[in-house]
GROMACS .gro file of C-alpha atoms in nm:
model
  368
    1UNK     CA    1  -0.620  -1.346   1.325
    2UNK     CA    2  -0.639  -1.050   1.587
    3UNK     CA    3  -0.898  -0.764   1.469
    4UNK     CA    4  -0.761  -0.499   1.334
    5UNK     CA    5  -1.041  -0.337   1.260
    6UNK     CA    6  -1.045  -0.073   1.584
    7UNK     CA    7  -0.990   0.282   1.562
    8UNK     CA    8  -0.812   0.452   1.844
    9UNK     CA    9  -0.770   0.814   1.848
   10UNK     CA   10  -0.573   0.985   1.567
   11UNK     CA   11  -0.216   1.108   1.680
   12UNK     CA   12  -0.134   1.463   1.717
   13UNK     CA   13   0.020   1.609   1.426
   14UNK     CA   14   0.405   1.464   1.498
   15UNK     CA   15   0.553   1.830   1.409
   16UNK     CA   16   0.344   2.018   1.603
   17UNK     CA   17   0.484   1.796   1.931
   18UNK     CA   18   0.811   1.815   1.811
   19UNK     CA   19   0.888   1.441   1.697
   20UNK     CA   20   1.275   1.542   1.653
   21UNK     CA   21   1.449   1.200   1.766
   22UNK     CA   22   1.660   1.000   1.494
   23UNK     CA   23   1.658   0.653   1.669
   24UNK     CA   24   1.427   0.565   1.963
   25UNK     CA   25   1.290   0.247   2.124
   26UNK     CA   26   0.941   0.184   1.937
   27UNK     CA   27   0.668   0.222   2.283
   28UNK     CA   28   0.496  -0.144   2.351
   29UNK     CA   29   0.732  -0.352   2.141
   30UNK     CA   30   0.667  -0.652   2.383
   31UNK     CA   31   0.366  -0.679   2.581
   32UNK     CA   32   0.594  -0.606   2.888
   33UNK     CA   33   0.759  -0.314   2.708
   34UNK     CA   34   1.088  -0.482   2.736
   35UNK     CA   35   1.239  -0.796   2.489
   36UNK     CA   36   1.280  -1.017   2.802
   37UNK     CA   37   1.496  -1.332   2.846
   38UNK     CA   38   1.511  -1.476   2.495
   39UNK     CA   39   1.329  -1.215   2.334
   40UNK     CA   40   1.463  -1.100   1.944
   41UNK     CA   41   1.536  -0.740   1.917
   42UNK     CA   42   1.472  -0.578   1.513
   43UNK     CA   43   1.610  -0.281   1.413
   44UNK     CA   44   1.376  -0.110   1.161
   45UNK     CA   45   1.592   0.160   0.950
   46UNK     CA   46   1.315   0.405   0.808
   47UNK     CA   47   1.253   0.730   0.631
   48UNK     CA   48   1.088   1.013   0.796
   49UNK     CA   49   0.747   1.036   0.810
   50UNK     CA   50   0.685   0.675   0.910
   51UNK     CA   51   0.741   0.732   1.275
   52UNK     CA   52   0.325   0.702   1.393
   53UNK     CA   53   0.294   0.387   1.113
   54UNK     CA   54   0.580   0.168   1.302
   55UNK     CA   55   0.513   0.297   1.608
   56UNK     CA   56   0.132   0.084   1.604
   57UNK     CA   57   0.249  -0.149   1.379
   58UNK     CA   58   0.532  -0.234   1.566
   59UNK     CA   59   0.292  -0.265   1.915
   60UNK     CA   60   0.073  -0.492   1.696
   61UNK     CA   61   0.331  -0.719   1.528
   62UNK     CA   62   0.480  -0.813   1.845
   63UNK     CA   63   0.145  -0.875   2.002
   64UNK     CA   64   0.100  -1.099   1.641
   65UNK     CA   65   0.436  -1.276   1.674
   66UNK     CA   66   0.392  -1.390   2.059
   67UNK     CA   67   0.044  -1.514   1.994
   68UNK     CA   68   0.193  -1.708   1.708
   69UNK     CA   69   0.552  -1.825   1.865
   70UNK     CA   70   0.509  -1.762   2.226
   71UNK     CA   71   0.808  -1.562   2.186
   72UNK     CA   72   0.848  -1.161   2.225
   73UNK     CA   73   1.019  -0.970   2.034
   74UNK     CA   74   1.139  -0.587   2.068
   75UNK     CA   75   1.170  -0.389   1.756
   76UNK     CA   76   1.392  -0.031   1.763
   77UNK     CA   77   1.316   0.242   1.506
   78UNK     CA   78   1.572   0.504   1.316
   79UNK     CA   79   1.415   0.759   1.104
   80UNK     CA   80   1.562   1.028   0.880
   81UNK     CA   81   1.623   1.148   0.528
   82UNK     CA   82   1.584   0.808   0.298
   83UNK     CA   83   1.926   0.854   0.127
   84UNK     CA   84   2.110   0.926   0.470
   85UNK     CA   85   1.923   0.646   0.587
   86UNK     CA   86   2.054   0.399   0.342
   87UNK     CA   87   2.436   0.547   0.366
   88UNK     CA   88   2.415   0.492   0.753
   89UNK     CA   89   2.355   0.120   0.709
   90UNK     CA   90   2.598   0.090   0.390
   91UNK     CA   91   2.854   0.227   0.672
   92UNK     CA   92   2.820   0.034   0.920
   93UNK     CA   93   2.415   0.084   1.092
   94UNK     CA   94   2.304  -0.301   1.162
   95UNK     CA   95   1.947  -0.265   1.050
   96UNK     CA   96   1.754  -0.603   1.048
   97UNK     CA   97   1.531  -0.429   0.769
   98UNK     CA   98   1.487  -0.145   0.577
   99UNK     CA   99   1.184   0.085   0.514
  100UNK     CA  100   1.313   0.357   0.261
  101UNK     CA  101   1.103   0.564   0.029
  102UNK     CA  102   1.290   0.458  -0.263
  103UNK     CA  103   1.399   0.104  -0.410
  104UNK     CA  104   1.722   0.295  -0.543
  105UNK     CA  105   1.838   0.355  -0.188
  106UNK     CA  106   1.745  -0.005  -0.145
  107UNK     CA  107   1.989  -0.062  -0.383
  108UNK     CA  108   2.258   0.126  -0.300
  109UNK     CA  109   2.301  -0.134   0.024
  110UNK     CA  110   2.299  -0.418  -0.216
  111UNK     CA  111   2.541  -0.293  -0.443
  112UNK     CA  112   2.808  -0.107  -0.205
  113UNK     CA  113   2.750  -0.320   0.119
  114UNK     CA  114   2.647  -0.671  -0.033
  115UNK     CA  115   2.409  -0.684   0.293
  116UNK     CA  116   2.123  -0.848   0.085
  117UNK     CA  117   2.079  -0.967  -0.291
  118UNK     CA  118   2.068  -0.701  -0.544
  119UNK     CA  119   1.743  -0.909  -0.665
  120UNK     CA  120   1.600  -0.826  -0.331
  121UNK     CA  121   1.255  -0.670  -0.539
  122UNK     CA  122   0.995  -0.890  -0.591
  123UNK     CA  123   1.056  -1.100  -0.266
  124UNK     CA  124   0.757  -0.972  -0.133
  125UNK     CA  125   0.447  -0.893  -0.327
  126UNK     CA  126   0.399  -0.575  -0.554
  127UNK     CA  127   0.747  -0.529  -0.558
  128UNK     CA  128   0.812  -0.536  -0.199
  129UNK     CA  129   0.598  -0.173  -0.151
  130UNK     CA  130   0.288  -0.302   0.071
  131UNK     CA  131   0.180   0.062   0.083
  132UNK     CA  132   0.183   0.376  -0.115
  133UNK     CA  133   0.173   0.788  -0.111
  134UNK     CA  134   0.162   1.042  -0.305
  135UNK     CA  135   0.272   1.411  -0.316
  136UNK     CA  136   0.044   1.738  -0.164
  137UNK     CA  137   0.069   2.093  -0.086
  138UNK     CA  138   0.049   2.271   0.228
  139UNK     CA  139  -0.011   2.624   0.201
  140UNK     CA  140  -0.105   2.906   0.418
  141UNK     CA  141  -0.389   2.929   0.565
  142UNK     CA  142  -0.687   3.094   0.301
  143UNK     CA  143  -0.396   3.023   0.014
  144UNK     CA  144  -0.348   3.359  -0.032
  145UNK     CA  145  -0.112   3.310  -0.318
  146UNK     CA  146  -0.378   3.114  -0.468
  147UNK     CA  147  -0.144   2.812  -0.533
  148UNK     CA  148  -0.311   2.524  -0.698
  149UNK     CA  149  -0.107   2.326  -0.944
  150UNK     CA  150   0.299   2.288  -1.020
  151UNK     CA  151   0.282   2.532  -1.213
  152UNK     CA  152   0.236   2.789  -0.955
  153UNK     CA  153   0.553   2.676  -0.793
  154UNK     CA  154   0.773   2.857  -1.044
  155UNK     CA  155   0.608   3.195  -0.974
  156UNK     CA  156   0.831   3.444  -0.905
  157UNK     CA  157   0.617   3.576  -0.580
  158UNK     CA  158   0.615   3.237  -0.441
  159UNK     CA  159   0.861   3.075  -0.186
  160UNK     CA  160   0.834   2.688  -0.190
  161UNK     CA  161   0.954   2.468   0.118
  162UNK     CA  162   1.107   2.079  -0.034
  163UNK     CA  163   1.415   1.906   0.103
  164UNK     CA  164   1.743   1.785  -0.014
  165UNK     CA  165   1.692   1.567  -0.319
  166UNK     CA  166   2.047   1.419  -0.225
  167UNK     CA  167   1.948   1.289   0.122
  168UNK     CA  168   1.542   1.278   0.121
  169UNK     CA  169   1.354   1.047  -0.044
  170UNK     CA  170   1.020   1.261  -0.073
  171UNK     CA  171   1.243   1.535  -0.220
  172UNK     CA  172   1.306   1.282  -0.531
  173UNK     CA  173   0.964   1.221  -0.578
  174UNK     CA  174   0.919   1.617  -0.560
  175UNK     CA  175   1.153   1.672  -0.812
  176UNK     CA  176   1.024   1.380  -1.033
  177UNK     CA  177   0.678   1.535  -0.962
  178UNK     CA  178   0.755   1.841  -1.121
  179UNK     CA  179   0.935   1.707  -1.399
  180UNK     CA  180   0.647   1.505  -1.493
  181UNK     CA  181   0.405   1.762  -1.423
  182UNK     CA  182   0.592   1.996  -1.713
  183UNK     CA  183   0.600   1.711  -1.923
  184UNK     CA  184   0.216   1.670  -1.943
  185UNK     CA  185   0.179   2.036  -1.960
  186UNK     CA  186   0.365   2.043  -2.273
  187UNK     CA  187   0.272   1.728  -2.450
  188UNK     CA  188  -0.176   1.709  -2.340
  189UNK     CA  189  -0.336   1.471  -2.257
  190UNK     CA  190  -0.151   1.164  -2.405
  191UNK     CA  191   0.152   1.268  -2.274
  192UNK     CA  192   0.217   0.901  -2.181
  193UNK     CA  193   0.178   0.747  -2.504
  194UNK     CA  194   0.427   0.998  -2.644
  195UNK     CA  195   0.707   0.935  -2.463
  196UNK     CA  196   0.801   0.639  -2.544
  197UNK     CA  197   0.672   0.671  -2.949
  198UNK     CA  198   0.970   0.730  -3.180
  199UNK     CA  199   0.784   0.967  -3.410
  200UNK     CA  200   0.762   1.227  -3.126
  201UNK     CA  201   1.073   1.213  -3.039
  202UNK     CA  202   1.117   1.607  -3.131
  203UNK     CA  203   0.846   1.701  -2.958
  204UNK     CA  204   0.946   1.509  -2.640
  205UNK     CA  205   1.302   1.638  -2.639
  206UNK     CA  206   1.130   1.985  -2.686
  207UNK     CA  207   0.899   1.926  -2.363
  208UNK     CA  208   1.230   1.813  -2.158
  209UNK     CA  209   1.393   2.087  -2.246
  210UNK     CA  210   1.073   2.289  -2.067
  211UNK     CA  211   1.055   2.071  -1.810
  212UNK     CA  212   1.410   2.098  -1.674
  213UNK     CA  213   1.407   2.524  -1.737
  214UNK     CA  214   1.050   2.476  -1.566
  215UNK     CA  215   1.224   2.298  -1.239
  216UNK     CA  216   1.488   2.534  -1.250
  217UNK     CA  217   1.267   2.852  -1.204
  218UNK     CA  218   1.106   2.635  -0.886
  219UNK     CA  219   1.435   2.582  -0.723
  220UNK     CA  220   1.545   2.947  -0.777
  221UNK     CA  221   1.217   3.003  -0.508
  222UNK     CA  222   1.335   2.761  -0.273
  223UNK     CA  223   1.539   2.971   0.000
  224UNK     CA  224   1.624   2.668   0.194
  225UNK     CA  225   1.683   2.274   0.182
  226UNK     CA  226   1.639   2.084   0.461
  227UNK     CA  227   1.760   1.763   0.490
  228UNK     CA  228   1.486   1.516   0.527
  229UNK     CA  229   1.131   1.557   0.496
  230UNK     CA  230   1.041   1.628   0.918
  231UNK     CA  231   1.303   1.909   0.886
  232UNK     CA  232   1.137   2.059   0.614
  233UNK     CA  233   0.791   2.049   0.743
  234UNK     CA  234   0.911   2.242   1.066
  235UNK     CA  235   1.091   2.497   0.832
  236UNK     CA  236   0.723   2.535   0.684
  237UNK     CA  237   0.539   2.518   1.008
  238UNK     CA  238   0.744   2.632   1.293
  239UNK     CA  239   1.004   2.859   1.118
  240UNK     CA  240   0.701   3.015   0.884
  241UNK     CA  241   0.945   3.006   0.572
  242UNK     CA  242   0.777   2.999   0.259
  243UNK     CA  243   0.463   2.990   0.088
  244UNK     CA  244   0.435   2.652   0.005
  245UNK     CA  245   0.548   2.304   0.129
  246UNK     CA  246   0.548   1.996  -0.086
  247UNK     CA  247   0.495   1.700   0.121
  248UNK     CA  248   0.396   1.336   0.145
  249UNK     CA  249   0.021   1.290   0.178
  250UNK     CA  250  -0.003   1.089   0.463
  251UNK     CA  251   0.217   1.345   0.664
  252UNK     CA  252  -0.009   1.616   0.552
  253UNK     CA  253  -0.359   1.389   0.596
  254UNK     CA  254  -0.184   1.267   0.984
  255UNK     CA  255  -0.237   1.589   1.123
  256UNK     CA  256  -0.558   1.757   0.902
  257UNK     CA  257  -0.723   1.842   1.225
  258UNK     CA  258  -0.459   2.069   1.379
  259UNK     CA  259  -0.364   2.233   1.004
  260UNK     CA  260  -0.580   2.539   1.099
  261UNK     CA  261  -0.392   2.586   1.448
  262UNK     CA  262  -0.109   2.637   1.259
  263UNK     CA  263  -0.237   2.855   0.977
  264UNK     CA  264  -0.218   2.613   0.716
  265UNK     CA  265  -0.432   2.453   0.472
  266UNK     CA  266  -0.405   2.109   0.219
  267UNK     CA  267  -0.418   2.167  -0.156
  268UNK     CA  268  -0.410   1.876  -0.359
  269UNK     CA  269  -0.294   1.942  -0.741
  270UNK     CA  270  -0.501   1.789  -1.023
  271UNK     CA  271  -0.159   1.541  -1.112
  272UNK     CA  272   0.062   1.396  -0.910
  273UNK     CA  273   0.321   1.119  -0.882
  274UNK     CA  274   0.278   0.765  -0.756
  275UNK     CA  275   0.503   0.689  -0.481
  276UNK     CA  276   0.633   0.318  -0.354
  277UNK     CA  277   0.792   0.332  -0.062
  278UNK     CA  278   0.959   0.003  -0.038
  279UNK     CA  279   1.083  -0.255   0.231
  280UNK     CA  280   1.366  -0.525   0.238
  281UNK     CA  281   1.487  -0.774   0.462
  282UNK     CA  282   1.886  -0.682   0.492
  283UNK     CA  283   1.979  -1.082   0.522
  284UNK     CA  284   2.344  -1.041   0.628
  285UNK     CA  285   2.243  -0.810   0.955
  286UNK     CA  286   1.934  -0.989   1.001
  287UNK     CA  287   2.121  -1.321   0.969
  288UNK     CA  288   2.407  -1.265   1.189
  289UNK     CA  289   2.148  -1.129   1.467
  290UNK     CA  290   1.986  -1.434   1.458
  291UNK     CA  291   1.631  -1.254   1.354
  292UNK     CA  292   1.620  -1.380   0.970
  293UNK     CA  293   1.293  -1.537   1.059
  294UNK     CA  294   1.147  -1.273   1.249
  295UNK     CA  295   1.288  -1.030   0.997
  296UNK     CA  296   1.100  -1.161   0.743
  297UNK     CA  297   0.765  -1.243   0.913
  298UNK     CA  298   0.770  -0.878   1.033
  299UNK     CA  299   0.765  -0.744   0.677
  300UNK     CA  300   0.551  -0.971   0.586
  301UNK     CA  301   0.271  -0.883   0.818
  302UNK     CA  302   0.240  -0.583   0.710
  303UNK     CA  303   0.056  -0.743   0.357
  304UNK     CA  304  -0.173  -0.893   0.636
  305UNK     CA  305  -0.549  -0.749   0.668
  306UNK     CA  306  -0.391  -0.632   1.022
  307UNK     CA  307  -0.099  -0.483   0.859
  308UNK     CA  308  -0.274  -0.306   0.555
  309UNK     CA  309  -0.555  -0.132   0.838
  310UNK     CA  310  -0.281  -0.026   1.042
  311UNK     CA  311  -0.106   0.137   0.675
  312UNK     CA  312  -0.473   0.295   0.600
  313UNK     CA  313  -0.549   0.400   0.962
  314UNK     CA  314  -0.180   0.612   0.905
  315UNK     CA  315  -0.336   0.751   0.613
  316UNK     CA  316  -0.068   0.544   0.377
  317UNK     CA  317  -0.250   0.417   0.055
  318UNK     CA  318  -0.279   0.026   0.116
  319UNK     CA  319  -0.148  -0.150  -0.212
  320UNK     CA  320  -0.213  -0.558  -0.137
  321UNK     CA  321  -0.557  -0.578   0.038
  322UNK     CA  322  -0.853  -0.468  -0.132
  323UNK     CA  323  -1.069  -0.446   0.215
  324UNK     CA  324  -0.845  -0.195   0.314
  325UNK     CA  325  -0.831   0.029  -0.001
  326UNK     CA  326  -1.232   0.034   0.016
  327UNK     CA  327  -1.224   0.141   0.385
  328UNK     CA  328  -1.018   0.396   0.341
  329UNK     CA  329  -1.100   0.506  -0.013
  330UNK     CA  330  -1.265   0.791   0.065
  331UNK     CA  331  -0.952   0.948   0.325
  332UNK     CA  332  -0.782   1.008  -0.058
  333UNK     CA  333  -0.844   1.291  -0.240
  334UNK     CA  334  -0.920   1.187  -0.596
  335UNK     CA  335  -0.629   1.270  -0.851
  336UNK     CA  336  -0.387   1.183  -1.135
  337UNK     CA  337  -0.157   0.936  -1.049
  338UNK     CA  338   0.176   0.885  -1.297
  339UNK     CA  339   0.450   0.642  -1.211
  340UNK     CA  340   0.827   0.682  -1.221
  341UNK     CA  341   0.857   0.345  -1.454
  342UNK     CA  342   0.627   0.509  -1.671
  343UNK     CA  343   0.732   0.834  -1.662
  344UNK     CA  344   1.160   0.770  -1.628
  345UNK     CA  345   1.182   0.426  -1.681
  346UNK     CA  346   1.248   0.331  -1.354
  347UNK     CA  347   1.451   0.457  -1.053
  348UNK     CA  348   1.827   0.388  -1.246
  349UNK     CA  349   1.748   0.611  -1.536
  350UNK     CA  350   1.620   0.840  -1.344
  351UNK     CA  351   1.905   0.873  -1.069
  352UNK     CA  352   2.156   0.852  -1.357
  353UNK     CA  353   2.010   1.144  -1.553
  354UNK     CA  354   1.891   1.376  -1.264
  355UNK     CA  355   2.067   1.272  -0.926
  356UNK     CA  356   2.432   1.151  -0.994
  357UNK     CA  357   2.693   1.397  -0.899
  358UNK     CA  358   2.670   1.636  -1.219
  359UNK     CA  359   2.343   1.532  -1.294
  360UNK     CA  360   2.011   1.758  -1.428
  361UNK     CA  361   1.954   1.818  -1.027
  362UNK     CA  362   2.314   2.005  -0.997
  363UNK     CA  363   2.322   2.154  -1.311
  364UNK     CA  364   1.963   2.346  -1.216
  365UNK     CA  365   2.058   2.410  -0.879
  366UNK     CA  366   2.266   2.661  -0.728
  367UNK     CA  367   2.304   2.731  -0.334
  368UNK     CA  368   2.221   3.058  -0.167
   0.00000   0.00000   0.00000
């Protein structure tokens, strides 16, 4: 196997050169930059932030699958909110695969487009997420609202920058992150253990109760939603709106060095949620193109050594190679991670009780 192992030089931060396009051709797909006379072509359907992961990945997959085949392949690249993401294949976008921020908008295409098996996780190891993320802040610069936890986000002084929980993915796991984050506030330290123990159930309908008036008071702060995560980031950084952004990690720890050219600092809160961006094969398209096998060895490099450096290197927590997450252990600030299975019970309770039209999310929020 090629060696991963080499460290180019770190990408500018993608919002600070204005990384605006929704589909482009991925640079170096082929060795020849172009798919050639028998060459596959993939189309990779992602959420926002990924553009810099696929983007090397994609130059070093191809590189992979020629040595291996002697064939080339040319792999395109759409990026956007995860939920407007998944709609635009359900309607009619021919992605070969999928790389959404959340299984639920995985399933969405299985159950409204039929395009793969609604069984789809657990075709690939740890439940088809070969990387995760987590949540940060991004503040302005010298935090001069001295924001440090959740809590702070509900502060009446304090404007706070997340997207569109009906079209982003990140803004789900915002949400979710805040819900949880009340929860533990208001049931200590074993917070877990009581949620799902029948002799607190007072208590725990109590600290929902806080936690959805607690999420409220945030979105009453938030003066605008963007649509996807990229969108929201330039709101924070370009547009100066707001006081605080909420934001993937690995968007935030991408472009660390050029924070303080834009006045802007990383805080990382004490608890956070554990997010699993997933990936699926989507067998109909990839079928009917002719690229099931490529399809499938593509997603399944990335659970390669290769394919797990390349996740670190793009400061995405590696999840199946333990080389990797002991390379790159020290990149992640140390924290407390909670789950949505955990926490929700999974991604269907949790759409059906906050995200559903009429749901906790439009109940709480109201549009300027």
């Amino acid at each position: 196997m090629r060696n991963m192992n080499r460290c180019g030089p770190k990408p500018p931060w993608p919002i600070l050169m204005g990384l605006v396009a929704v589909v482009m051709l991925a640079g170096g797909c082929a060795p020849s930059g172009a798919p050639g006379e028998g060459a596959s072509t993939l189309l990779n359907v992602s959420y926002d932030p990924t553009r810099e992961l696929y983007r090397e990945f994609n130059e070093a997959f191809a590189r992979h699958w020629l040595e291996q085949t002697g064939r080339r392949v040319a792999i395109r690249q759409s990026h956007g909110g995860s939920g407007s993401q998944s709609r635009a294949v359900i309607d009619g976008l021919e992605a070969d695969v999928v790389t959404l921020a959340l299984a639920s908008d995985v399933d969405a295409i299985a159950e409204h487009a039929g395009l793969l098996p609604k069984d789809w996780q657990g075709r690939l190891p740890h439940n088809n997420a070969p990387y995760t993320s987590t949540l940060v802040f991004l503040v302005r610069e010298g935090n001069p609202k001295g924001i440090r936890d959740w809590a702070d986000l509900a502060r009446p002084d304090v404007q706070v920058i997340t997207p569109n929980p009906k079209t982003s993915g990140v803004a789900r796991w915002n949400y979710l992150a805040l819900w949880g984050s009340a929860l533990r506030r208001a049931l200590g330290d074993d917070w877990r253990a009581k949620l799902n123990d029948p002799a607190h159930a007072a208590e725990v309908a109590s600290a929902e109760r806080a936690a959805q008036s607690f999420v409220a008071a945030v979105y009453r702060n938030v003066p605008v939603l963007d649509r996807a995560a990229r969108a929201a980031t330039n709101t924070f950084i370009q547009r100066r709106i707001g006081d605080v952004l909420v934001n993937w990690e690995n968007e935030a720890l991408l472009g660390a060095s050029d924070l303080h050219a834009a006045g802007v600092e990383i805080v990382v809160p004490p608890l956070s949620i554990l997010a699993e961006p997933v990936v699926a094969v989507v067998d109909r398209n990839a079928d009917r193109h002719g690229a099931g096998e490529v399809a499938r060895a593509y997603l399944e490099y990335l659970y390669t050594e290769a394919g797990q450096d390349i996740a670190g290197r793009n400061y995405y927590r590696p999840a199946a190679c333990e080389m990797a997450r002991e390379k790159y252990r020290e990149q992640f600030p140390p924290l407390e991670l909670f789950t949505i299975d955990e926490v929700f019970g999974g991604w269907g309770p949790a759409n059906r009780a906050h995200f559903v039209e009429g749901g906790t999310f439009d109940q709480i929020y109201r549009p300027r």
